[in-house]
Coordinates of C-alpha atoms and ligand atoms in Angstrom, one line a residue:
M1020 CA 112.2 12.5 -98.6
K1021 CA 114.3 12.9 -95.5
N1022 CA 118.0 12.2 -96.1
K1023 CA 117.5 13.5 -99.7
T1024 CA 119.6 16.5 -100.8
A1025 CA 118.3 19.1 -103.2
L1026 CA 120.4 21.9 -104.9
I1027 CA 118.3 24.9 -105.9
T1028 CA 119.7 27.7 -108.0
G1029 CA 118.2 31.1 -107.7
A1030 CA 117.1 30.4 -104.1
T1031 CA 117.3 34.1 -103.0
S1032 CA 114.0 35.1 -104.4
G1033 CA 110.7 34.1 -106.0
I1034 CA 110.2 30.5 -107.1
G1035 CA 113.6 29.3 -105.8
R1036 CA 113.1 30.8 -102.3
A1037 CA 109.5 29.4 -102.0
T1038 CA 110.8 26.1 -103.1
A1039 CA 113.5 26.1 -100.4
H1040 CA 110.8 26.8 -97.8
E1041 CA 108.6 24.0 -99.2
L1042 CA 111.4 21.4 -99.2
A1043 CA 112.6 22.4 -95.8
K1044 CA 109.2 21.6 -94.3
H1045 CA 109.7 18.1 -95.5
G1046 CA 113.3 17.8 -94.0
I1047 CA 115.1 17.7 -97.4
N1048 CA 118.7 18.8 -97.0
L1049 CA 119.2 22.0 -99.0
I1050 CA 122.1 23.5 -101.0
L1051 CA 120.8 27.0 -101.8
C1052 CA 122.6 29.1 -104.5
G1053 CA 122.5 32.7 -105.5
R1054 CA 124.6 35.8 -105.8
R1055 CA 123.1 37.8 -102.9
Q1056 CA 124.8 36.4 -99.8
D1057 CA 122.8 38.5 -97.4
R1058 CA 119.6 36.9 -98.6
L1059 CA 121.2 33.4 -98.6
D1060 CA 122.2 34.0 -94.9
T1061 CA 118.7 35.1 -94.0
I1062 CA 117.1 32.1 -95.7
Q1063 CA 119.7 29.7 -94.1
K1064 CA 118.9 31.1 -90.7
A1065 CA 115.2 30.7 -91.1
L1066 CA 115.3 27.1 -92.6
S1067 CA 118.1 25.7 -90.4
K1068 CA 115.4 25.1 -87.7
Q1069 CA 113.8 22.6 -90.1
T1070 CA 116.6 21.1 -92.0
N1071 CA 120.4 21.1 -92.9
V1072 CA 121.2 24.1 -95.2
H1073 CA 124.4 24.9 -97.0
T1074 CA 124.7 28.0 -99.2
L1075 CA 126.8 28.6 -102.3
N1076 CA 127.4 32.0 -103.7
F1077 CA 128.1 32.1 -107.4
D1078 CA 127.0 33.7 -110.6
V1079 CA 125.8 30.9 -112.9
R1080 CA 127.6 32.7 -115.8
D1081 CA 131.0 32.1 -114.3
K1082 CA 131.9 28.5 -115.2
D1083 CA 134.9 28.3 -112.8
A1084 CA 132.9 29.7 -109.9
V1085 CA 130.1 27.1 -110.6
F1086 CA 132.5 24.2 -110.7
N1087 CA 134.6 25.4 -107.7
A1088 CA 131.4 25.9 -105.6
I1089 CA 129.9 22.5 -106.4
N1090 CA 133.2 20.6 -106.1
S1091 CA 133.8 22.3 -102.7
L1092 CA 130.6 21.0 -101.1
P1093 CA 131.1 19.5 -97.6
E1094 CA 130.8 15.7 -97.4
D1095 CA 127.3 15.8 -95.9
F1096 CA 126.0 17.8 -98.9
K1097 CA 127.9 16.1 -101.7
Q1098 CA 125.4 13.5 -102.7
I1099 CA 122.9 15.6 -104.6
D1100 CA 119.6 13.8 -105.4
I1101 CA 117.6 16.6 -106.8
L1102 CA 118.8 19.5 -109.0
I1103 CA 116.4 22.4 -109.5
N1104 CA 117.7 24.6 -112.2
N1105 CA 115.7 27.7 -111.5
A1106 CA 118.1 30.7 -111.7
G1107 CA 117.1 32.9 -114.5
N1108 CA 115.3 36.1 -115.5
A1109 CA 114.0 38.1 -118.4
H1110 CA 116.1 41.2 -119.2
G1111 CA 114.1 43.8 -121.2
L1112 CA 111.0 43.6 -123.3
D1113 CA 112.0 45.1 -126.6
P1114 CA 111.3 44.5 -130.3
I1115 CA 114.1 42.6 -131.9
E1116 CA 115.2 45.6 -134.0
T1117 CA 115.9 47.7 -130.9
G1118 CA 116.9 44.9 -128.5
N1119 CA 119.8 45.6 -126.1
L1120 CA 122.9 43.4 -126.7
D1121 CA 123.7 43.2 -123.0
D1122 CA 120.2 42.0 -122.2
W1123 CA 120.5 39.4 -124.9
D1124 CA 123.9 38.2 -123.4
A1125 CA 122.4 38.1 -119.9
M1126 CA 119.4 35.9 -120.9
L1127 CA 121.4 33.5 -123.0
D1128 CA 124.3 33.3 -120.5
I1129 CA 122.2 32.9 -117.4
N1130 CA 119.0 31.0 -118.6
V1131 CA 120.8 28.7 -121.0
K1132 CA 124.6 28.5 -120.4
G1133 CA 124.2 28.9 -116.7
L1134 CA 121.8 26.0 -116.5
L1135 CA 124.2 23.9 -118.5
Y1136 CA 127.2 24.7 -116.3
V1137 CA 125.4 23.8 -113.2
S1138 CA 124.0 20.7 -114.7
K1139 CA 127.5 19.7 -116.0
A1140 CA 128.9 20.0 -112.5
V1141 CA 126.0 18.0 -110.8
I1142 CA 125.3 15.3 -113.4
P1143 CA 128.4 13.1 -112.7
I1144 CA 127.3 12.9 -109.1
M1145 CA 124.0 11.4 -110.4
T1146 CA 125.4 9.2 -113.1
E1147 CA 127.8 7.7 -110.7
R1148 CA 124.9 6.5 -108.5
N1149 CA 122.5 5.7 -111.3
S1150 CA 119.9 7.9 -109.7
G1151 CA 118.8 11.5 -109.5
H1152 CA 116.1 14.0 -110.5
I1153 CA 116.7 17.2 -112.5
I1154 CA 113.9 19.8 -112.8
N1155 CA 114.4 22.6 -115.2
I1156 CA 112.3 25.7 -114.7
G1157 CA 111.3 26.6 -118.2
S1158 CA 108.3 28.9 -118.9
S1159 CA 105.2 29.3 -121.0
A1160 CA 107.6 31.5 -123.0
G1161 CA 109.4 28.2 -123.9
K1162 CA 106.2 27.0 -125.6
E1163 CA 104.8 30.1 -127.2
V1164 CA 106.6 33.3 -128.6
Y1165 CA 104.9 36.6 -127.7
P1166 CA 105.6 40.1 -129.1
K1167 CA 108.9 41.5 -127.8
G1168 CA 109.6 38.2 -126.0
N1169 CA 112.1 37.2 -128.8
V1170 CA 115.3 36.4 -127.0
Y1171 CA 113.7 35.5 -123.6
C1172 CA 111.4 33.2 -125.4
G1173 CA 114.3 31.8 -127.3
S1174 CA 116.2 31.1 -124.1
K1175 CA 113.2 29.3 -122.6
H1176 CA 112.7 27.3 -125.9
A1177 CA 116.3 26.3 -125.5
V1178 CA 115.7 25.1 -121.9
L1179 CA 113.0 22.8 -123.1
A1180 CA 115.1 21.4 -125.9
I1181 CA 117.9 20.8 -123.4
T1182 CA 115.5 19.2 -121.0
E1183 CA 114.5 16.7 -123.6
G1184 CA 118.1 16.1 -124.5
M1185 CA 119.1 15.5 -120.9
R1186 CA 116.1 13.1 -120.5
I1187 CA 117.2 11.1 -123.5
D1188 CA 120.9 11.0 -122.7
L1189 CA 120.5 10.3 -119.0
N1190 CA 117.9 7.6 -119.6
P1191 CA 120.4 4.8 -119.3
Y1192 CA 121.2 6.0 -115.7
G1193 CA 117.7 6.0 -114.5
I1194 CA 117.8 9.7 -113.9
K1195 CA 114.5 11.6 -114.0
V1196 CA 114.5 14.8 -116.0
G1197 CA 111.6 17.2 -116.5
A1198 CA 110.6 20.8 -117.0
I1199 CA 108.0 22.9 -115.1
N1200 CA 106.8 25.8 -117.2
P1201 CA 104.9 28.6 -115.5
G1202 CA 103.0 31.4 -116.9
L1203 CA 102.8 34.7 -114.9
V1204 CA 104.2 34.3 -111.4
E1205 CA 104.3 37.2 -109.0
T1206 CA 108.0 37.4 -108.0
E1207 CA 110.9 39.9 -108.6
F1208 CA 110.9 38.7 -112.2
S1209 CA 109.2 41.9 -113.6
Q1210 CA 111.5 44.2 -111.4
V1211 CA 114.4 42.5 -113.1
R1212 CA 112.9 42.6 -116.6
F1213 CA 112.0 46.2 -116.4
K1214 CA 115.1 47.2 -114.4
G1215 CA 113.2 48.6 -111.5
D1216 CA 110.9 50.7 -113.7
A1217 CA 107.4 51.4 -112.2
I1218 CA 105.9 49.6 -115.2
A1219 CA 106.8 46.4 -113.4
D1220 CA 104.2 47.1 -110.7
N1221 CA 101.5 46.8 -113.3
V1222 CA 102.3 43.4 -114.5
Y1223 CA 100.4 41.5 -111.8
K1224 CA 97.6 44.1 -111.3
G1225 CA 93.9 43.3 -111.9
Y1226 CA 94.1 39.5 -111.6
K1227 CA 95.5 36.9 -109.3
A1228 CA 98.8 35.7 -110.8
L1229 CA 100.5 32.5 -109.7
Q1230 CA 102.4 32.9 -106.5
P1231 CA 105.8 31.4 -106.1
E1232 CA 104.4 29.0 -103.5
D1233 CA 102.1 27.6 -106.1
I1234 CA 105.1 26.5 -108.2
A1235 CA 107.0 25.3 -105.0
D1236 CA 104.0 23.1 -104.2
I1237 CA 104.0 21.6 -107.7
I1238 CA 107.8 21.0 -107.4
Y1239 CA 107.3 19.1 -104.2
F1240 CA 104.6 17.0 -105.9
V1241 CA 106.9 16.3 -108.8
I1242 CA 109.7 15.1 -106.7
T1243 CA 107.6 12.9 -104.5
R1244 CA 106.1 10.7 -107.2
P1245 CA 106.9 7.0 -107.1
A1246 CA 110.2 5.9 -108.5
H1247 CA 108.7 4.7 -111.8
V1248 CA 106.8 8.0 -112.4
N1249 CA 108.6 11.0 -114.1
I1250 CA 106.6 14.2 -114.7
A1251 CA 108.4 15.2 -117.9
D1252 CA 106.7 18.5 -118.8
L1253 CA 104.2 20.7 -117.0
L1254 CA 102.5 23.9 -118.2
V1255 CA 101.0 26.0 -115.4
F1256 CA 98.9 29.1 -115.8
C1257 CA 96.9 31.1 -113.2
T1258 CA 93.1 30.8 -113.9
A1259 CA 93.1 34.3 -115.4
Q1260 CA 95.7 33.5 -118.0
A1261 CA 94.8 31.6 -121.2
S1262 CA 98.0 32.2 -123.1
S1263 CA 101.0 34.5 -123.0
T1264 CA 98.9 37.3 -124.4
I1265 CA 95.5 36.6 -123.0
V1266 CA 95.0 37.5 -119.4
K1267 CA 91.5 38.3 -118.0
K1268 CA 92.0 41.5 -115.9
D1269 CA 89.5 43.3 -113.8
I1270 CA 90.9 46.8 -114.7
Ligands
NDP1554 P1 113.2 36.2 -109.4 O1 113.8 37.4 -110.0 O2 112.3 36.5 -108.2 O3 114.3 35.2 -109.0 C1 115.4 35.0 -109.8 C2 116.4 34.2 -109.1 O4 117.5 33.8 -110.1 C3 117.1 34.9 -108.0 O5 117.2 34.1 -106.9 C4 118.5 35.3 -108.5 O6 119.4 35.3 -107.5 C5 118.8 34.2 -109.5 N1 119.7 34.6 -110.5 C6 119.4 35.5 -111.5 N2 120.6 35.7 -112.2 C7 121.5 34.9 -111.7 C8 122.9 34.7 -112.0 N3 123.5 35.3 -113.0 N4 123.6 33.8 -111.2 C9 123.0 33.2 -110.2 N5 121.7 33.3 -109.9 C10 121.0 34.2 -110.6 O7 112.3 35.5 -110.5 P2 111.5 34.1 -110.5 O8 111.5 33.5 -109.2 O9 110.2 34.5 -111.1 O10 112.3 33.3 -111.6 C11 112.8 32.0 -111.4 C12 112.8 31.2 -112.7 O11 111.4 31.1 -113.1 C13 113.5 31.9 -113.9 O12 114.2 30.9 -114.6 C14 112.4 32.5 -114.7 O13 112.7 32.6 -116.1 C15 111.3 31.4 -114.4 N6 109.9 31.9 -114.7 C16 109.4 32.9 -114.1 C17 108.1 33.3 -114.3 C18 107.5 34.5 -113.7 O14 106.5 35.0 -114.3 N7 108.0 35.0 -112.6 C19 107.3 32.5 -115.2 C20 107.9 31.4 -115.9 C21 109.2 31.1 -115.6 P3 120.5 36.4 -107.3 O15 120.1 37.7 -107.8 O16 120.7 36.4 -105.7 O17 121.7 35.8 -107.9
8X3_1555 C1 107.8 34.4 -117.4 C2 106.5 34.5 -117.9 O1 105.0 35.6 -119.7 O2 106.7 37.0 -118.7 O3 108.6 33.4 -118.0 O4 107.3 35.2 -120.3 S1 106.4 35.6 -119.2

């Protein structure tokens, strides 16, 4: 894996940050993306002892910013081997009839269109070399719709459809494409979903949720399979979770 370069979106927190730490351990060159530059700086400082790190600050909703950032990569980071489309969040948890339009825009613009913009900027680098690996972070919400999940679930169903479409269209180029779909992972996800409301603190109480490092570990496993093996789709729950709505809690 040394000499490989991975671009991770949403590297400032949760799954993306844990993945950056995991990949750095194995000497993979990293391009870390996010909007919070202070966090990118801190992570870069920590991981530069282990590998080469370049940071890109952009909002995935801003197409021009996405293309400018990726086109401006220094020579040493231009050959992206692995793209991890991880940036995303849920915004709100409301029934469809009272859903907030700004939340809907955010989820569709970030989780779906943002993923597409980043992919559009990176795919030519892969098709030109007839090699590459794209991992889209979907969700159990992409496989199952739950009450009040409406638009978030829709955005993640879209991620899975787009993943399949990418795998089909990029097949002639030998590019691997797959999705990893976690259930509940203890990150800043619920802080974002509930806009900092204290209700977010309860989401991971009374059971052991997946930790971001669990998903990072799986991502490393996926990218280190032999050349002829592509893990196309993975659903990962913590042991306490059986489905989106069934979680065995001690409280
Ligand atoms: P976090 O809130 O901890 O991390 C989200 C990351 O996405 C941050 O690094 C954030 O960076 C980035 N991000 C959000 N919006 C934008 C934007 N507009 N432009 C650029 N970057 C953005 O959540 P998770 O780590 O849990 O989420 C990562 C992915 O995993 C998401 O796609 C989420 O849907 C998915 N997922 C999460 C699950 C969970 O239970 N936690 C379960 C299943 C899937 P910054 O704010 O610095 O831009
Ligand atoms: C995040 C997990 O159950 O909140 O995708 O949708 S859930």
